[in-house]
mmCIF file of C-alpha atoms in Angstrom:
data_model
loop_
_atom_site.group_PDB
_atom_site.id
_atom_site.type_symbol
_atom_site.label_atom_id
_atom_site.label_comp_id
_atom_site.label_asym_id
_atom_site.label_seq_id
_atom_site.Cartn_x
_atom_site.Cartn_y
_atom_site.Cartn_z
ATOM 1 C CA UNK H 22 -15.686 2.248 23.127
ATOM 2 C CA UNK H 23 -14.069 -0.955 21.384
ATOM 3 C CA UNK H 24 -10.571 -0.448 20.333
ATOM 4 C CA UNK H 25 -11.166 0.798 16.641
ATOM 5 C CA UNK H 26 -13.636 3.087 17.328
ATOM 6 C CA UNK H 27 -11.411 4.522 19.786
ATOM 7 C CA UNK H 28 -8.420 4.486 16.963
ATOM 8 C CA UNK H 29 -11.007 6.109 14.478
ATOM 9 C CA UNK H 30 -11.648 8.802 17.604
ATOM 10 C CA UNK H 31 -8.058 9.256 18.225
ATOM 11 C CA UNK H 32 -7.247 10.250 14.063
ATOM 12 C CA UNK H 33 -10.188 12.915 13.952
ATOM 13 C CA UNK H 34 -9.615 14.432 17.294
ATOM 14 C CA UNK H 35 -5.592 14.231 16.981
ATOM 15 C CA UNK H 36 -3.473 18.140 17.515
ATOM 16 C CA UNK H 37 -0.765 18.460 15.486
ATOM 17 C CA UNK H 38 1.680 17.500 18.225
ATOM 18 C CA UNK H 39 -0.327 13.885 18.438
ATOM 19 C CA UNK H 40 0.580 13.491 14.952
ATOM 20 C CA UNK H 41 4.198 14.680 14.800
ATOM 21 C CA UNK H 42 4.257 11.738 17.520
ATOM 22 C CA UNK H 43 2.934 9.662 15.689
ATOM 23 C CA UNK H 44 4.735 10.186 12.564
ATOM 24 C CA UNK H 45 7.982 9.892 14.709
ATOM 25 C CA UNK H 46 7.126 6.902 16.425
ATOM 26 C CA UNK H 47 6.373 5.079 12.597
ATOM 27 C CA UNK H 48 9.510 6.319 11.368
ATOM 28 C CA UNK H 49 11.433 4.525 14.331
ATOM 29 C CA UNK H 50 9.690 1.550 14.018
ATOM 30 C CA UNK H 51 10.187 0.837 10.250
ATOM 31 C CA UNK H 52 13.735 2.280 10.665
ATOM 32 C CA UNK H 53 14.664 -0.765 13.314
ATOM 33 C CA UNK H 54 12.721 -3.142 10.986
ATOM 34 C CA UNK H 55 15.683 -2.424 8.764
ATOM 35 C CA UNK H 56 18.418 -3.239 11.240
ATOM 36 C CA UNK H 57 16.729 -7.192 11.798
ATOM 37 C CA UNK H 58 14.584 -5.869 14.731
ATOM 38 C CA UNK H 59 11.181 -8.000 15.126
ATOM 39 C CA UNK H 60 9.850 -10.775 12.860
ATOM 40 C CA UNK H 61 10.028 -9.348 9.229
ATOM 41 C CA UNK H 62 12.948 -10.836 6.628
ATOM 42 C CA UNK H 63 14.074 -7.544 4.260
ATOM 43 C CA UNK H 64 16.156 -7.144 1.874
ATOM 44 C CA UNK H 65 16.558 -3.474 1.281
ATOM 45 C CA UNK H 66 12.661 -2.012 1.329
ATOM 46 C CA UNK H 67 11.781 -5.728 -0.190
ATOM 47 C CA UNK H 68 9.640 -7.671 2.694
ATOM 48 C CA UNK H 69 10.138 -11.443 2.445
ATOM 49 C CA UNK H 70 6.942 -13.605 3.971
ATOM 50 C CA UNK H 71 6.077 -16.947 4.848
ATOM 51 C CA UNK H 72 3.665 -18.759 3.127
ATOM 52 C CA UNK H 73 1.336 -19.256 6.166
ATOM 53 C CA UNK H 74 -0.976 -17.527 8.567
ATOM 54 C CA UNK H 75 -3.930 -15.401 7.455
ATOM 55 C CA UNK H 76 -3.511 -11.752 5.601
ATOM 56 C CA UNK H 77 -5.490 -8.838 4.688
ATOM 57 C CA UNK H 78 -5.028 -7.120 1.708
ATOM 58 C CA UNK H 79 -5.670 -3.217 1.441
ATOM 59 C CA UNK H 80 -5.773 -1.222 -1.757
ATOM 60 C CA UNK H 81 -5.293 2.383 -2.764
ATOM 61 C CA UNK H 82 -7.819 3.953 0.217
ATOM 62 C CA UNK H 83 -7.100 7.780 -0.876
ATOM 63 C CA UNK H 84 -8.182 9.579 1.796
ATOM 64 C CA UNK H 85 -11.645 7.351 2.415
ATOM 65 C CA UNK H 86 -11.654 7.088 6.179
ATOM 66 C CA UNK H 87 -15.300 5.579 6.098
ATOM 67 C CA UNK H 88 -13.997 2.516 3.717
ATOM 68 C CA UNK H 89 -10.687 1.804 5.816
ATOM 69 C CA UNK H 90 -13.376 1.498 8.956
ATOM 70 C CA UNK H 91 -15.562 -0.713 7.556
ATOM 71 C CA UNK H 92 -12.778 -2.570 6.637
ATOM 72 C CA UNK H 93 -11.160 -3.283 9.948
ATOM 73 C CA UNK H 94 -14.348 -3.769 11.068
ATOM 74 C CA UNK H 95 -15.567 -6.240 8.908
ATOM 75 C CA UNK H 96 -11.522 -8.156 8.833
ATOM 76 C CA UNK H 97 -11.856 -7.903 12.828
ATOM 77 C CA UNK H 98 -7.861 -7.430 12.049
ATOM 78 C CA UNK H 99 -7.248 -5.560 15.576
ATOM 79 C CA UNK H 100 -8.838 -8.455 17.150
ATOM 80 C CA UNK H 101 -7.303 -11.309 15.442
ATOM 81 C CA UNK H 102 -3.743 -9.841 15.317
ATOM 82 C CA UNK H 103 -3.706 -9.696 18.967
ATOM 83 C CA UNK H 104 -3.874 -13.474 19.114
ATOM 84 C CA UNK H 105 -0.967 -13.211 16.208
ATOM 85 C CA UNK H 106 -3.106 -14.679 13.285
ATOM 86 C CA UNK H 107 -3.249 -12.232 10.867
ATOM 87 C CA UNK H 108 -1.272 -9.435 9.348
ATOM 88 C CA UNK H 109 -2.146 -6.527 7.632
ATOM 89 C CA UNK H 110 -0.748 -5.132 4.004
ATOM 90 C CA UNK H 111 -1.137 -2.073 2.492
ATOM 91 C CA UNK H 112 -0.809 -1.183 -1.060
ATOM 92 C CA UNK H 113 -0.429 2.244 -0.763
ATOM 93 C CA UNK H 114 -1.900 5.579 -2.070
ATOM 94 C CA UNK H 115 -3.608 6.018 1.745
ATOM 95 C CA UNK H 116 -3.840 9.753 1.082
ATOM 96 C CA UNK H 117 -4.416 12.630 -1.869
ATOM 97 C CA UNK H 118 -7.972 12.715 -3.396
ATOM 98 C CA UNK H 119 -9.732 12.593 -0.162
ATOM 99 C CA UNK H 120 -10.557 15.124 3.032
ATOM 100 C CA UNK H 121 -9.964 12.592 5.581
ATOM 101 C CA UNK H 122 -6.338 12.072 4.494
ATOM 102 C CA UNK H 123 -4.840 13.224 7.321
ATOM 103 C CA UNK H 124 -7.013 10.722 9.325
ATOM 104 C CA UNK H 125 -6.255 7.924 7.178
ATOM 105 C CA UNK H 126 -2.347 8.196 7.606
ATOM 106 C CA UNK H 127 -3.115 8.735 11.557
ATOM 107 C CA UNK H 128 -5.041 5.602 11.511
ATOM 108 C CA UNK H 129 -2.603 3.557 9.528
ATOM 109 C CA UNK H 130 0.353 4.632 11.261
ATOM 110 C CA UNK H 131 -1.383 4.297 14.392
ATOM 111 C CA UNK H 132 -1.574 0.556 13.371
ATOM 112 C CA UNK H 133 1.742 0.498 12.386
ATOM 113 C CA UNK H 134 3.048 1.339 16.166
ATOM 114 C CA UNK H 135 0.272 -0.708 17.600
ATOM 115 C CA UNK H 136 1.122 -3.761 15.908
ATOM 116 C CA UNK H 137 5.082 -3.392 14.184
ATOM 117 C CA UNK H 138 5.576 -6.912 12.007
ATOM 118 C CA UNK H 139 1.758 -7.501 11.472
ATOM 119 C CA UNK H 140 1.149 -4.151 9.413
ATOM 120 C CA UNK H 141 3.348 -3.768 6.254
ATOM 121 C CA UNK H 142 2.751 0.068 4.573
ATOM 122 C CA UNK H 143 3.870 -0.037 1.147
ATOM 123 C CA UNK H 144 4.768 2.843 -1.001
ATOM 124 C CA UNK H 145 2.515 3.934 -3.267
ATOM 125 C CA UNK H 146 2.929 6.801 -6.088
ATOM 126 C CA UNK H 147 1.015 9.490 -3.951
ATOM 127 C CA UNK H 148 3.775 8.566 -1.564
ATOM 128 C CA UNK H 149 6.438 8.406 -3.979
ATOM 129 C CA UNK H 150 10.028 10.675 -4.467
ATOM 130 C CA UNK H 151 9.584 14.577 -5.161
ATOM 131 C CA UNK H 152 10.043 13.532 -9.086
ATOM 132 C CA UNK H 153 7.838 11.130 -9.222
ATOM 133 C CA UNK H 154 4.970 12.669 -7.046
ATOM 134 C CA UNK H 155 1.322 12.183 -8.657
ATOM 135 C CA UNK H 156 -0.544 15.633 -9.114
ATOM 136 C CA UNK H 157 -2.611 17.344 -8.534
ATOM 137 C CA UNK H 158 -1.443 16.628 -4.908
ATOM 138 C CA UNK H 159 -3.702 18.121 -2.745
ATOM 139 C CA UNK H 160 -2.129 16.499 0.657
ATOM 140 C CA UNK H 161 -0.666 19.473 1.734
ATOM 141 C CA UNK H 162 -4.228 21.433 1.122
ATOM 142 C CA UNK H 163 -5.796 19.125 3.606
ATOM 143 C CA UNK H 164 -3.006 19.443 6.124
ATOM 144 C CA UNK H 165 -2.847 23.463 6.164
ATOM 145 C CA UNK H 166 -6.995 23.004 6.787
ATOM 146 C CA UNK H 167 -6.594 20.910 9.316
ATOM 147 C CA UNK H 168 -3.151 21.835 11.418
ATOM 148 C CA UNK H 169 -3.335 25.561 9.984
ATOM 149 C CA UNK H 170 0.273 27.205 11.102
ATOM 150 C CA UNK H 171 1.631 23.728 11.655
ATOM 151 C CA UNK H 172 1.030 21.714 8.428
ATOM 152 C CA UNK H 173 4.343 22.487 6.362
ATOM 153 C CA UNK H 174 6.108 21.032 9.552
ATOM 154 C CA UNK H 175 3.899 17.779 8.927
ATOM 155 C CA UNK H 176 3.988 17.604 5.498
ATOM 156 C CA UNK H 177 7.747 17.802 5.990
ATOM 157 C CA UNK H 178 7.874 14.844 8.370
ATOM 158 C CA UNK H 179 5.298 13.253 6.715
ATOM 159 C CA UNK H 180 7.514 13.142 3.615
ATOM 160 C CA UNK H 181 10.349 12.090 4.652
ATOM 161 C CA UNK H 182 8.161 8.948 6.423
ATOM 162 C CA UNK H 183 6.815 8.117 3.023
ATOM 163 C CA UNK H 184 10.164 7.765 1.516
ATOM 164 C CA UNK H 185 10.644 4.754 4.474
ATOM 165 C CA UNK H 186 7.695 2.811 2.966
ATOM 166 C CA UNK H 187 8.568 -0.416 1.663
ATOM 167 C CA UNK H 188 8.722 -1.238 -2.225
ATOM 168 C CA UNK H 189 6.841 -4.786 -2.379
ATOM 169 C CA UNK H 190 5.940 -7.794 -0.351
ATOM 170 C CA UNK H 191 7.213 -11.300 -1.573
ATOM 171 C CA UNK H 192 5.064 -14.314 -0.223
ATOM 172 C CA UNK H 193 7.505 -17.293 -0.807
ATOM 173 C CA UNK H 194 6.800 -18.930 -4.223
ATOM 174 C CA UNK H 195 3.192 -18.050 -4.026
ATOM 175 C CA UNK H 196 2.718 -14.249 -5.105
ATOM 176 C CA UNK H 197 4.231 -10.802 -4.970
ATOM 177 C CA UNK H 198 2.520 -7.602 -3.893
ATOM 178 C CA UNK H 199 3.420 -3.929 -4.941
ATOM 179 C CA UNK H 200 1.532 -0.888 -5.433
ATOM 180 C CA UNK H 201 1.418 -0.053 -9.534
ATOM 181 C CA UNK H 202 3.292 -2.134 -11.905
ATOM 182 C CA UNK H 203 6.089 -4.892 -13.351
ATOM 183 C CA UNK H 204 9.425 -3.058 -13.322
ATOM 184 C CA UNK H 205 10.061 -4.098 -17.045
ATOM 185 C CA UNK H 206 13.735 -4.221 -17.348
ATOM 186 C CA UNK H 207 14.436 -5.635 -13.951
ATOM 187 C CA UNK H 208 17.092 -8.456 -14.422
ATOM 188 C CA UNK H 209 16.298 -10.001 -10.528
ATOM 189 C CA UNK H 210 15.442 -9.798 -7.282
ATOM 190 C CA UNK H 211 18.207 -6.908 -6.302
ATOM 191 C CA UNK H 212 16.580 -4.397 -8.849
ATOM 192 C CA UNK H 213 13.167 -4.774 -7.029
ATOM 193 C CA UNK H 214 14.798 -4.779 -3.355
ATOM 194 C CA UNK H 215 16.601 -2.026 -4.237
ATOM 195 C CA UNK H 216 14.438 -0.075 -6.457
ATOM 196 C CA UNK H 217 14.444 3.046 -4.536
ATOM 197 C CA UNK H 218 18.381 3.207 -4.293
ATOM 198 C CA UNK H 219 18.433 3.209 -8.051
ATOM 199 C CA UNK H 220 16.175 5.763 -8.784
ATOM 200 C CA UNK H 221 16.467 7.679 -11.033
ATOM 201 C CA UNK H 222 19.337 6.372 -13.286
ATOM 202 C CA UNK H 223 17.697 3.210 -13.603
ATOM 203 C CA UNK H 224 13.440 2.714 -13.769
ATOM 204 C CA UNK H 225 12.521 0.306 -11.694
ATOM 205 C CA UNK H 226 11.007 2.558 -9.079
ATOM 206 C CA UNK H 227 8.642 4.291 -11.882
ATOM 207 C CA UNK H 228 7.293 1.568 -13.344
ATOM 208 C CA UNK H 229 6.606 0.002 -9.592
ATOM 209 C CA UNK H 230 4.686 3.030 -8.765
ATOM 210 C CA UNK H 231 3.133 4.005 -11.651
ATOM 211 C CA UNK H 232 2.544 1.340 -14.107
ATOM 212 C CA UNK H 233 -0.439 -0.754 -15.186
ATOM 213 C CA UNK H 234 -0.974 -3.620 -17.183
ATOM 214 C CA UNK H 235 -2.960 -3.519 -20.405
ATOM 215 C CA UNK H 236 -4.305 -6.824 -22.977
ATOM 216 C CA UNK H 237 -3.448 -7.249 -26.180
ATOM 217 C CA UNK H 238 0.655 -5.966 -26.313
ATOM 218 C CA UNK H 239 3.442 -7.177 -25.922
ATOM 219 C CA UNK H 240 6.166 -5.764 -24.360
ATOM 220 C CA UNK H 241 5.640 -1.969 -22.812
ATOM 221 C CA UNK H 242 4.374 1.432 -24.477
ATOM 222 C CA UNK H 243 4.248 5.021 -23.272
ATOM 223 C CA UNK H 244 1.320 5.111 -20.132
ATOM 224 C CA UNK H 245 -0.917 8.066 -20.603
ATOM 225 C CA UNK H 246 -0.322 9.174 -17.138
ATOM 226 C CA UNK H 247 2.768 10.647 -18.145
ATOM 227 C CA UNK H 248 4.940 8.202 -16.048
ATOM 228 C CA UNK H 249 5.586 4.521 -15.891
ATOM 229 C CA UNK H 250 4.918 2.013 -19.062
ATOM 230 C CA UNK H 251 1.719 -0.096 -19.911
ATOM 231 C CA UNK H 252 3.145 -3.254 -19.940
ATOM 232 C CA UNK H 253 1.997 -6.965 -21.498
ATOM 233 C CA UNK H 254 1.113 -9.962 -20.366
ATOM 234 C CA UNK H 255 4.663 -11.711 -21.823
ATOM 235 C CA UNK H 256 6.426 -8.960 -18.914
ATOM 236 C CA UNK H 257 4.332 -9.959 -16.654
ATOM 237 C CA UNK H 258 4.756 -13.882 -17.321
ATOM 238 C CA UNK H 259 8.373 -13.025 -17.242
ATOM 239 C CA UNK H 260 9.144 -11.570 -14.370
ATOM 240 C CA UNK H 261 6.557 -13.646 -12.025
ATOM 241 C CA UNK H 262 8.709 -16.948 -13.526
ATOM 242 C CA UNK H 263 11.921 -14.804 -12.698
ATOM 243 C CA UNK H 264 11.141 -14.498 -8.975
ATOM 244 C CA UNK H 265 9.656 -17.905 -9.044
ATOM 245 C CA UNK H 266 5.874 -16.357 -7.906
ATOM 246 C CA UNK H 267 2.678 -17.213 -9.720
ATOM 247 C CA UNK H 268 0.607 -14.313 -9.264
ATOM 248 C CA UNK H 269 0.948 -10.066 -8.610
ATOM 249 C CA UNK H 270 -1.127 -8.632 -6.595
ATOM 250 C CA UNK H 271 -1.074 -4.844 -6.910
ATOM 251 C CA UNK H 272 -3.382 -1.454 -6.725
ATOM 252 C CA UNK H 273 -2.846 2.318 -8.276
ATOM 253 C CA UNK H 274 -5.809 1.641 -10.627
ATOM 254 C CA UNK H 275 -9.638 2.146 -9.813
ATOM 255 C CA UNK H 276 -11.937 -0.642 -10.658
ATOM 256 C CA UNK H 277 -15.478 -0.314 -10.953
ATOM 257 C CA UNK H 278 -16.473 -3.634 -8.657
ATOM 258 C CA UNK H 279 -12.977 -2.626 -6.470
ATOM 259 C CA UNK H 280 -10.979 -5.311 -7.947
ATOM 260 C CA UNK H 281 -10.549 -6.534 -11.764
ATOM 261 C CA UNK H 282 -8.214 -9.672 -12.842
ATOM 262 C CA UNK H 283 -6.127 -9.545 -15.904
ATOM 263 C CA UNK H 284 -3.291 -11.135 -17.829
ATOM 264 C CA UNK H 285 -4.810 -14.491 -17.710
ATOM 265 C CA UNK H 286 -5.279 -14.540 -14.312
ATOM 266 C CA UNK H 287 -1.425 -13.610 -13.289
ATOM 267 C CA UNK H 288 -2.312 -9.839 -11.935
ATOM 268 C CA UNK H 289 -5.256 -8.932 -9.183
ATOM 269 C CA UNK H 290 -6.208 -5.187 -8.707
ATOM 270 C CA UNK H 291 -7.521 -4.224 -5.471
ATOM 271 C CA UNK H 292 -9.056 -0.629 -5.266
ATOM 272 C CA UNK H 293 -10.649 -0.287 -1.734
ATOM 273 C CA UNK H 294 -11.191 3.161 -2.330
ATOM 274 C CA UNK H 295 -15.514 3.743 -2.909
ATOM 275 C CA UNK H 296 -16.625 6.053 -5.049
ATOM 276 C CA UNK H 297 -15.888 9.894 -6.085
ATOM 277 C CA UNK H 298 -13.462 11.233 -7.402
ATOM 278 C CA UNK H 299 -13.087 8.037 -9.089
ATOM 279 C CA UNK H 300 -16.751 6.818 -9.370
ATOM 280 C CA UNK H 301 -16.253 2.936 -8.608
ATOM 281 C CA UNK H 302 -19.647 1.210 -7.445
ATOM 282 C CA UNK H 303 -17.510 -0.631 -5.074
ATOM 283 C CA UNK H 304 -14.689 -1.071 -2.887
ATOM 284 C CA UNK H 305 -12.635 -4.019 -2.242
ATOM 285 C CA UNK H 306 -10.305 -5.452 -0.044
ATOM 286 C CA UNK H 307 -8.740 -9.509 -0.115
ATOM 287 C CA UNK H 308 -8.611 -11.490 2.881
ATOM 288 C CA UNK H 309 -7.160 -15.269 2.566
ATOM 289 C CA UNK H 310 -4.558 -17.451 3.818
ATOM 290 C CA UNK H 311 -1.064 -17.600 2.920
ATOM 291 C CA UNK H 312 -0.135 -20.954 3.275
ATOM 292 C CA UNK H 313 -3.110 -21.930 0.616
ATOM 293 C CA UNK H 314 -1.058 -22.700 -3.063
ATOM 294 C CA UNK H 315 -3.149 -20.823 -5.697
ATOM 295 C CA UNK H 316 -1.880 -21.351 -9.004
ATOM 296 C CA UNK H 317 -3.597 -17.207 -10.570
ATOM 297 C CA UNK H 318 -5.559 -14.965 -8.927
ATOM 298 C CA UNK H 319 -8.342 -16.083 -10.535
ATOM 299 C CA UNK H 320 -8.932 -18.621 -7.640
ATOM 300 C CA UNK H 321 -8.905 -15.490 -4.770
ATOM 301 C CA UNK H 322 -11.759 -14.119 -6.663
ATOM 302 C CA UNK H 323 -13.866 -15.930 -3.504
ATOM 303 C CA UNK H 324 -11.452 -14.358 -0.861
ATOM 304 C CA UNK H 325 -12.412 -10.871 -2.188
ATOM 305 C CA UNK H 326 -14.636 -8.865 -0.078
ATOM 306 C CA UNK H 327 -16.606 -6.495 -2.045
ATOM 307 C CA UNK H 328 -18.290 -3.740 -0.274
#
């Protein structure tokens, strides 16, 4: 048994003490991260990277154990990490939607211990604060089915890990990466490293959850999922020139080929989720080097694997 199929064995077969452990062991991990330990530059839940060195990019995954497989299959992440050239990224929205949630967190997490400084777990808004939690949110369901007695313990724990998740990922004046949308009224950096802190008094952590872009406005209306703003291309263009990026890389919205490009090529949508409940033909994940200078996203259309 190769080493993911033994990860993949290790998720469905895991007791609820195995995960508790597991859960703990993430939470210590990102927790030193904070304090300067390993090879990751933060600034508050803000990761700072390189431009260089190969990275895999993972979109919302809700629950789809089979997709997040073939993945890591197909990336041979576990085997290139190990000779340190290639890190992993994660968008967010890993659970909700899907009956192998619990596995999916296991099997993140797991490469979250395995590997600390290669895998980066974003927060997404299935993972987002109490007030700001997407619903229905049937992760608790799946835990009480699968833990019985013992799920409100690991939903608890659980929780409190998401909370830990980092906000975005900043590549160096190439591109930034976060899980919904543009925080509209940020004024720099500090409001998007720093998001979480703010919350709620100030927005920035709802429209980085829950937002999406839309064509043809300017400026930001009401979104009709009750939380975060549709925003337009001119916010977009504004804050990418503010942080001095050229592109946004983000999730949160299904795509019927797994990916979609808008705003002129400034925003690319990775959904790596396949099929129901959202009913995308495809899923989609984005595998390319950092150190290449891509003026939009337009030009990773050919790192896209489509599946």
């Amino acid at each position: 048994m190769n080493e993911l199929s033994s990860l993949i064995d290790e998720a469905k077969r895991a007791s609820w003490k195995d995960f508790l452990r597991v859960i703990g062991e993430a939470d210590r991990i990102i927790r030193e991260e904070w304090k300067g330990s390993g090879n990751l530059r933060i600034t508050g839940r803000l990761v700072h990277i390189p431009p260089k060195g190969e990275a895999v990019i993972v979109g919302d995954l809700h629950g789809d154990l089979k997709s997040l497989e073939h993945i890591l299959n197909e990336s041979r992440f576990i085997e290139k990490v190990l000779n340190e050239k290639e890190i992993m990224i994660f968008l967010g929205d890993y659970g909700d939607r899907g009956f192998c949630s619990p596995e999916v967190y296991h099997v993140v997490l797991s490469l979250k211990i395995r590997f600390p400084g290669k895998v980066i777990l974003l927060q997404g808004n299935h993972e987002g604060p109490a007030d700001l939690l997407a619903y229905p949110h049937d992760l608790p369901y799946q835990l009480r089915i699968r833990f019985r007695e013992e799920w409100r313990r690991i939903y608890t724990e659980l929780s409190n890990l998401f909370r830990k998740f980092y906000t975005a990922v900043i590549v160096d004046q190439r591109c930034l990466m976060l899980h919904g949308g543009v925080p509209s009224k940020a004024r720099g950096m500090e409001d998007l490293a720093y998001a979480y802190r703010k919350h709620p008094s100030e927005s920035h952590l709802e429209e980085i959850l829950w937002s999406d872009p839309a064509e043809g406005i300017k400026g930001t209306l009401p979104s009709p999922r009750g939380a975060g703003r549709l925003f337009g291309e001119d916010v977009t263009s504004a804050f990418l020139k503010m942080l001095g990026v050229k592109f946004l890389i983000r999730g949160h919205e299904p795509a019927v080929n797994g990916y979609m490009i808008s705003h002129a090529g400034r925003i690319l949508t990775l959904f790596s989720r396949k099929g129901s409940p959202y009913h995308n033909l495809h899923g989609a994940y984005l595998a390319f080097n950092l150190n290449q200078n891509f003026d939009s996203a337009w030009q990773l259309e050919r790192f896209i694997r489509k599946f």
